Short mmCIF file of C-alpha atoms in Angstrom, two decimals:
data_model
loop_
_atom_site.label_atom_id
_atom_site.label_comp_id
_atom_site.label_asym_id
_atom_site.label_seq_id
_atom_site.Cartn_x
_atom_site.Cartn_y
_atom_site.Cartn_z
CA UNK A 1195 61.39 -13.79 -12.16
CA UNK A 1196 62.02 -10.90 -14.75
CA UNK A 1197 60.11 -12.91 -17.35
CA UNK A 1198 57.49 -13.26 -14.78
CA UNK A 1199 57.71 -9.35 -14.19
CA UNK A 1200 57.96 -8.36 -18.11
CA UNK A 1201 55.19 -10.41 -18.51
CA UNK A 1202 52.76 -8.85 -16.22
CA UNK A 1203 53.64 -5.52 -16.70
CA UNK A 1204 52.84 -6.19 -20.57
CA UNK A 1205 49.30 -7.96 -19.55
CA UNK A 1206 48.91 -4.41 -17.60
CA UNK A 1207 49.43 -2.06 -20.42
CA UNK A 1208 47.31 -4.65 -22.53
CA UNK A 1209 44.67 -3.86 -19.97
CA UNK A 1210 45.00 -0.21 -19.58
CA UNK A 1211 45.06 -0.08 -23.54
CA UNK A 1212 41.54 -2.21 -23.39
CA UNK A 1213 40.20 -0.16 -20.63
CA UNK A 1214 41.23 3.02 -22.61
CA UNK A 1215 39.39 1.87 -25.50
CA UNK A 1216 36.19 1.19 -23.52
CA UNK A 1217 36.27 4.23 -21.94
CA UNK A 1218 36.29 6.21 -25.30
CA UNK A 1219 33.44 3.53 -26.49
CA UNK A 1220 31.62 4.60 -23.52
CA UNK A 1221 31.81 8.09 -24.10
CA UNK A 1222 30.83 8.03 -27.82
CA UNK A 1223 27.55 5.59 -26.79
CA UNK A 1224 27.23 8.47 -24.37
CA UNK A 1225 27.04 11.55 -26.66
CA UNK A 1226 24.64 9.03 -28.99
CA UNK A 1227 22.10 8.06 -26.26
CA UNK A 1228 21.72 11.89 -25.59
CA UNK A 1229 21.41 12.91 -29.29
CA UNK A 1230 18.58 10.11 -29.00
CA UNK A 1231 16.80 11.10 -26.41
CA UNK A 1232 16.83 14.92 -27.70
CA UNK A 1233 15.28 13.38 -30.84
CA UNK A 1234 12.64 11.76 -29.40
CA UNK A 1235 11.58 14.79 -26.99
CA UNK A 1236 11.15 16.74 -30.56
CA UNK A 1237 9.40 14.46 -31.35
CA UNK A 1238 7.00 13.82 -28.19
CA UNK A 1239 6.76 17.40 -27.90
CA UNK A 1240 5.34 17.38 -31.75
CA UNK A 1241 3.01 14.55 -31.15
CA UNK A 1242 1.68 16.69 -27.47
CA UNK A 1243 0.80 19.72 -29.41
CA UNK A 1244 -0.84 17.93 -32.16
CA UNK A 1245 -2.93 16.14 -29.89
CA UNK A 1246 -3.39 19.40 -27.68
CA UNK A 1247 -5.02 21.03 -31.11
CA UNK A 1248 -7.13 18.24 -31.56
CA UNK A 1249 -8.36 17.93 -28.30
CA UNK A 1250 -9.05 21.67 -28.18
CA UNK A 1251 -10.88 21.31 -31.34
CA UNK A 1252 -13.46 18.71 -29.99
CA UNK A 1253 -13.52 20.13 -26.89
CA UNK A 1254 -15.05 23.57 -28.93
CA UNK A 1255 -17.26 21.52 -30.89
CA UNK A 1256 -18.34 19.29 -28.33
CA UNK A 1257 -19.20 22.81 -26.31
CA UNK A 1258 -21.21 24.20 -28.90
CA UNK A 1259 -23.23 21.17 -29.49
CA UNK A 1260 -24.41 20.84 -25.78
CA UNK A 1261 -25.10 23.85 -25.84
CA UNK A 1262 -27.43 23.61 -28.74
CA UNK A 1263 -29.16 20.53 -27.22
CA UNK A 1264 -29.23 22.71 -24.36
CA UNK A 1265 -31.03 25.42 -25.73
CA UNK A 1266 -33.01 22.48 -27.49
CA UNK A 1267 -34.11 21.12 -24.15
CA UNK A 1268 -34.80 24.90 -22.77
CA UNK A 1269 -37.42 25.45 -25.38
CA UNK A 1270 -39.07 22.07 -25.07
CA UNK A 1271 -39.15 22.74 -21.14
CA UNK A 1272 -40.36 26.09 -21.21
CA UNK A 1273 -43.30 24.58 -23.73
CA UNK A 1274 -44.14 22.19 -21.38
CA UNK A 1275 -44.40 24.27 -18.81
CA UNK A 1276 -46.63 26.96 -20.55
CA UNK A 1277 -48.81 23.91 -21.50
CA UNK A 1278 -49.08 22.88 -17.61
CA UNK A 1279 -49.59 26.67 -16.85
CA UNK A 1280 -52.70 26.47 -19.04
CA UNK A 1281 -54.11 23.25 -17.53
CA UNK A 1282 -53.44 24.54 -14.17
CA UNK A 1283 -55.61 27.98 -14.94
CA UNK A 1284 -58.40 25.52 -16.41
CA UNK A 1285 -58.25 23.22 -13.64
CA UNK A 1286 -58.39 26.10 -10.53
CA UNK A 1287 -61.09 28.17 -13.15
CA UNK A 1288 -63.30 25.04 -12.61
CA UNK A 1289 -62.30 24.83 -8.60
CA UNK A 1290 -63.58 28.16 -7.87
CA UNK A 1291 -66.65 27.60 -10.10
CA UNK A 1292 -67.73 24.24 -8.19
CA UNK A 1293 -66.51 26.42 -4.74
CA UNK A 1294 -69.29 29.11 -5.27
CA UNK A 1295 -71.89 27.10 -4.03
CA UNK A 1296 -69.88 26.73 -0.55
CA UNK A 1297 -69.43 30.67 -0.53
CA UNK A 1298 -72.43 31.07 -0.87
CA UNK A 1299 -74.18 28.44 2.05
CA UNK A 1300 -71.32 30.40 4.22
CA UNK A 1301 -72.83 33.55 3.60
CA UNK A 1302 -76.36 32.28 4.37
CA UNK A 1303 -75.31 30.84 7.61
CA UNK A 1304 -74.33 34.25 8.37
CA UNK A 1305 -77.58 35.52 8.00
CA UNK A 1306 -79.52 33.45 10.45
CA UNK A 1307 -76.76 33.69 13.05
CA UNK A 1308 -75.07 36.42 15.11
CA UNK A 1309 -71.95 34.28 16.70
CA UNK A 1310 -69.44 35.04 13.32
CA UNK A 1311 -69.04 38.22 12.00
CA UNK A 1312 -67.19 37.16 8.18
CA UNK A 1313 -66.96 34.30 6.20
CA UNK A 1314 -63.45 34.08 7.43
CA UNK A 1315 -64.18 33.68 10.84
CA UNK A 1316 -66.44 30.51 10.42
CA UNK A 1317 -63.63 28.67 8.24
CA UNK A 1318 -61.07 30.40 11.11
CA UNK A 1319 -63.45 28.37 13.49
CA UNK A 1320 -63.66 25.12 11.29
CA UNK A 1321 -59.26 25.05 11.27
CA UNK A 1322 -59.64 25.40 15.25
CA UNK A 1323 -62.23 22.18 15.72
CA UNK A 1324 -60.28 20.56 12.82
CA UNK A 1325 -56.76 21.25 14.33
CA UNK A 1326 -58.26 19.76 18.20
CA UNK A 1327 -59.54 16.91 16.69
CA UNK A 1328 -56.87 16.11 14.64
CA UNK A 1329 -54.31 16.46 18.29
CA UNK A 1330 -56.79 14.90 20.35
CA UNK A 1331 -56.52 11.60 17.52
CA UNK A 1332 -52.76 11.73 17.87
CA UNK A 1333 -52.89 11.60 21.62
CA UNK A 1334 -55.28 8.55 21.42
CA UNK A 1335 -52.69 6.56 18.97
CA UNK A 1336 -49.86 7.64 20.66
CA UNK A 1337 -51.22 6.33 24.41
CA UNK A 1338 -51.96 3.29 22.91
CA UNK A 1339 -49.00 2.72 21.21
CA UNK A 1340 -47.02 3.48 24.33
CA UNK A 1341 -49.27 0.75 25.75
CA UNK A 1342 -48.40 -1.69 23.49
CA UNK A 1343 -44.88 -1.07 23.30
CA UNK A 1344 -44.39 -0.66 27.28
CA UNK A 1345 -45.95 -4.56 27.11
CA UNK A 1346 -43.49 -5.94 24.39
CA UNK A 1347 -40.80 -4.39 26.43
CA UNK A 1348 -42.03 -6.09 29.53
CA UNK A 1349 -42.76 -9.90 28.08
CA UNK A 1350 -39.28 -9.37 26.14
CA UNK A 1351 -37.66 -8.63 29.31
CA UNK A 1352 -38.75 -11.18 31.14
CA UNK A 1353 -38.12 -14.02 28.74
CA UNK A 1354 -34.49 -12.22 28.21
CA UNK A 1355 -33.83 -12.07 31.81
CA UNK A 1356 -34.84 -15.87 32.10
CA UNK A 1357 -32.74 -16.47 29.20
CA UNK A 1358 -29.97 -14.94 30.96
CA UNK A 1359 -29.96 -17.11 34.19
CA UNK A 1360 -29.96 -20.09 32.39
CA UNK A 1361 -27.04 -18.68 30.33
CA UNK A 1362 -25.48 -17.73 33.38
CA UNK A 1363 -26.19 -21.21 34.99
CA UNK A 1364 -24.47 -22.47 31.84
CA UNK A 1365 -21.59 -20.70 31.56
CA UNK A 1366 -20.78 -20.82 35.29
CA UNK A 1367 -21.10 -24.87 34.35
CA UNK A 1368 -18.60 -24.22 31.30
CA UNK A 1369 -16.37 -21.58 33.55
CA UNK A 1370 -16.02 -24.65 36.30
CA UNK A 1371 -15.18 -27.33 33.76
CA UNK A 1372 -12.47 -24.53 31.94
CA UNK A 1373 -10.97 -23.95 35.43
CA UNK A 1374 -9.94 -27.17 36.10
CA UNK A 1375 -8.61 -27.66 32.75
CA UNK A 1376 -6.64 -24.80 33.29
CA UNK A 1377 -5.40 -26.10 36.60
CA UNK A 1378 -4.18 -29.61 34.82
CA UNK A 1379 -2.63 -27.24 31.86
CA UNK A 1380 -0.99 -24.65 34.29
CA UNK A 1381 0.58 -27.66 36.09
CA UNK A 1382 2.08 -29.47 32.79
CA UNK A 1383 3.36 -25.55 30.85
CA UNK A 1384 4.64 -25.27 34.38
CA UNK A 1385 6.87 -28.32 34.14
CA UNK A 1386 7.42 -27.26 30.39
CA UNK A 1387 8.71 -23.35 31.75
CA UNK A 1388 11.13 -25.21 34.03
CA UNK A 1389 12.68 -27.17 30.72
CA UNK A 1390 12.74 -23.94 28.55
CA UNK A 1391 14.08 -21.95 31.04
CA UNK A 1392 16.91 -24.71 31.81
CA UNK A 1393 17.17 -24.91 28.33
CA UNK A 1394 17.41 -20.97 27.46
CA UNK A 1395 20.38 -20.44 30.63
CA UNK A 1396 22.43 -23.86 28.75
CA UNK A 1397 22.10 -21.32 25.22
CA UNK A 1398 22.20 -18.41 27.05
CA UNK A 1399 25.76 -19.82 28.16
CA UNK A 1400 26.70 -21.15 24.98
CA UNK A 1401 26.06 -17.99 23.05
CA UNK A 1402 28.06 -15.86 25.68
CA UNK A 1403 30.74 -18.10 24.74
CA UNK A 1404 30.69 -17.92 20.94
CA UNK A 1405 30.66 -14.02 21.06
CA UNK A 1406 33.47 -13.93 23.60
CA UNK A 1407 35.03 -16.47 21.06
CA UNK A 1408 34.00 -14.08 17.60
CA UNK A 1409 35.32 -11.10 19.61
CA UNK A 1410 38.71 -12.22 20.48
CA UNK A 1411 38.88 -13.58 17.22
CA UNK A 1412 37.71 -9.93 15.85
CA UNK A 1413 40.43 -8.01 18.04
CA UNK A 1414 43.44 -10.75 16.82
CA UNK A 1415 42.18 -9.98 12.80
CA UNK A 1416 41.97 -6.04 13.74
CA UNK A 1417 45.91 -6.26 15.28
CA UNK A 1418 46.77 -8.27 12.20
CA UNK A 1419 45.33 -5.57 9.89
CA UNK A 1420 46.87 -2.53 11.86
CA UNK A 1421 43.22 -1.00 13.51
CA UNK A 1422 42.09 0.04 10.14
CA UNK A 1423 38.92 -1.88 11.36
CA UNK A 1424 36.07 -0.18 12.68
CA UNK A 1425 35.50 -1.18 15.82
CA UNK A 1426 31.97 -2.85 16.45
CA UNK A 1427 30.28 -4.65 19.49
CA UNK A 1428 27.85 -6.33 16.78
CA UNK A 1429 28.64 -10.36 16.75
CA UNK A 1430 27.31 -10.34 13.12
CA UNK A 1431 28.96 -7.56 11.58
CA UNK A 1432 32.59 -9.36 13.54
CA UNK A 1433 31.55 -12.52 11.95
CA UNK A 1434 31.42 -10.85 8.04
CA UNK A 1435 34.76 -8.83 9.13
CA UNK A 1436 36.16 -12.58 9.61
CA UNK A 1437 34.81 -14.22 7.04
CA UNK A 1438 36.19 -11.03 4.32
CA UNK A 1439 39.89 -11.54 6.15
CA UNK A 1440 39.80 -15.18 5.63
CA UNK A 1441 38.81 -14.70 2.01
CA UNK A 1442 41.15 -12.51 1.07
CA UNK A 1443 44.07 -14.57 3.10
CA UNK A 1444 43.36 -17.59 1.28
CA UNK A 1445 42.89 -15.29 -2.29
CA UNK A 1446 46.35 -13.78 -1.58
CA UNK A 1447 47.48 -17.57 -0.58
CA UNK A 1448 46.31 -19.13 -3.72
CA UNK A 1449 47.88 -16.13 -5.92
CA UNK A 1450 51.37 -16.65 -3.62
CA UNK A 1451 51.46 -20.87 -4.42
CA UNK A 1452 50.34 -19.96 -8.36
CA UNK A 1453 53.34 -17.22 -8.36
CA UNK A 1454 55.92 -19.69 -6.59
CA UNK A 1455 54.79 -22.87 -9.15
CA UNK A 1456 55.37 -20.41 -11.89
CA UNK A 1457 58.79 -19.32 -10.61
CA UNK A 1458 60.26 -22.96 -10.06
CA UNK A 1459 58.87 -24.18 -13.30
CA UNK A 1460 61.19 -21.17 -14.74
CA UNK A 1461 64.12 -21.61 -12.86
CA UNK A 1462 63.93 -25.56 -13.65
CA UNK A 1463 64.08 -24.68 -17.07
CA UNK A 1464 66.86 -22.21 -16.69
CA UNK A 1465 68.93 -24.76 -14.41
CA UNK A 1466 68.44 -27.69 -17.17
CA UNK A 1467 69.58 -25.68 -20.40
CA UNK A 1468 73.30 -26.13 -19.83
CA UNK A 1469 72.98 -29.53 -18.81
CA UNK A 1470 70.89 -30.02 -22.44
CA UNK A 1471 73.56 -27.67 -24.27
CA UNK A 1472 76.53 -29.90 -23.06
CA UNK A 1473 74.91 -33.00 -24.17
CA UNK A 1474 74.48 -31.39 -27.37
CA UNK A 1475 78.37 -30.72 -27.80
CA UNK A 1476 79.15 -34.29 -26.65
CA UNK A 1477 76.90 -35.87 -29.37
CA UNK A 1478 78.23 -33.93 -32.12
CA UNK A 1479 82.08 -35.46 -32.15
CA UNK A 1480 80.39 -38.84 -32.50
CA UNK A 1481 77.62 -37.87 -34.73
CA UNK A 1482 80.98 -36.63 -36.80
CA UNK A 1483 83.14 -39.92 -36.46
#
């Protein structure tokens, strides 16, 4: 057993030694991973601002050539419209050349009548007649499209309302055939209920048993471990709280048997040496004679 022991507590300074060493591995990986990353936030910081100046740089000239083609485009526009200015002072020149000849029949007609006083007040007159003509038109297309639209609305309600008793008749048809399906289906998920139901109390029963079951089996494993479980009503969360004790009872079991094989195997030995060094002092007188 003190072989067993000086062995062990050899394996653990072994370990701690190993662990040691790791740990100063870890830290020098450590310092080098931040050196690293340092290095290459220089260096992303060099590559931003290089890419910042270039961007500002095509930004500017990118800016000053829209705004030539803008100016560009401003002078062609303003061109163009100086050019329609033009045609437009041509065209109304030749407008009021052609319109003469209406001033001047207006301003006859004034001279053989005494009902308008100004040229203004005939034309005023003409907008009037023009205006009531122009109403009295609308009224006329609008009454007859009421008209026609009142009659669509009639012929499509009658052939929808005929469309809708025989839908009706149809459907009350469908509704009648549906209902006594439903009758022969209510009857059989009936029966079906019953079995589920008869069914669901057996499980019901069965499933109050398991967790009576889990939680005795929870309070026995708490007692054995002294309370320091957390109590819990959850069947689940009791089952993994079983399932760890029983691992680690049959871990600690296994590691017990492997420690007690080890320990007879040594005190065999031990027990057999002076057996072995006895039968080595026997043989030698008659190895001598």
């Amino acid at each position: 057993m003190l072989e067993v022991e000086n062995g062990l507590n050899q394996q653990k300074e072994e370990f701690a030694m190993k662990m040691e060493s790791l740990s100063q591995r870890r830290e020098e990986l450590g310092r080098k991973e931040m050196q690293l990353k340092e290095s290459l936030m220089k260096f992303d910081k060099f590559l931003k601002e290089n890419d910042a100046k270039r961007t500002r740089a095509l930004k500017k000239s990118l800016d000053e050539r829209k705004t030539r083609e803008q100016k560009e485009a401003e002078v062609l526009k303003l061109k163009d419209s100086i050019m329609a200015l033009v045609d437009k002072r041509d065209r109304q020149g030749k407008i009021v050349d052609t319109n003469l000849i209406f001033q001047k029949y207006l301003e006859s007609v004034l001279e053989t009548t005494d009902e308008f006083g100004e040229v203004k007040d005939i034309l005023s007159r003409y907008d009037t007649l023009s205006a009531t003509n122009a109403e009295l038109i609308e009224r006329a297309r609008n009454a007859q499209e009421r008209t026609e639209r009142d009659r669509l609305i009639f012929m499509h309600s009658s052939e929808e309302k005929n469309n809708i008793v025989l839908n009706y008749n149809n459907e009350i048809a469908k509704l009648q055939t549906k209902l006594e399906e439903s009758q022969a289906r209510t009857a059989k998920w009936q029966a079906e209920c019953d079995i589920a139901l008869k069914n669901a109390t057996q499980k019901s029963l069965l499933l109050g048993q398991v967790k009576m079951a889990t939680n005795n089996l929870f309070n026995l494993v708490k007692v054995h471990l002294n309370n320091r479980l957390n109590t819990s009503i959850d069947t689940i969360t009791q089952l993994d709280k079983i399932q760890q004790f029983i691992l680690d009872l049959s871990a600690i079991a296994t590691e017990i048997e492997n420690q007690t094989s080890n320990a007879t195997a040594t005190y065999r030995q031990l027990a057999y040496q002076p057996l072995i060094l006895q039968s080595q002092l026997q043989l030698e007188p008659v190895a001598a004679t």
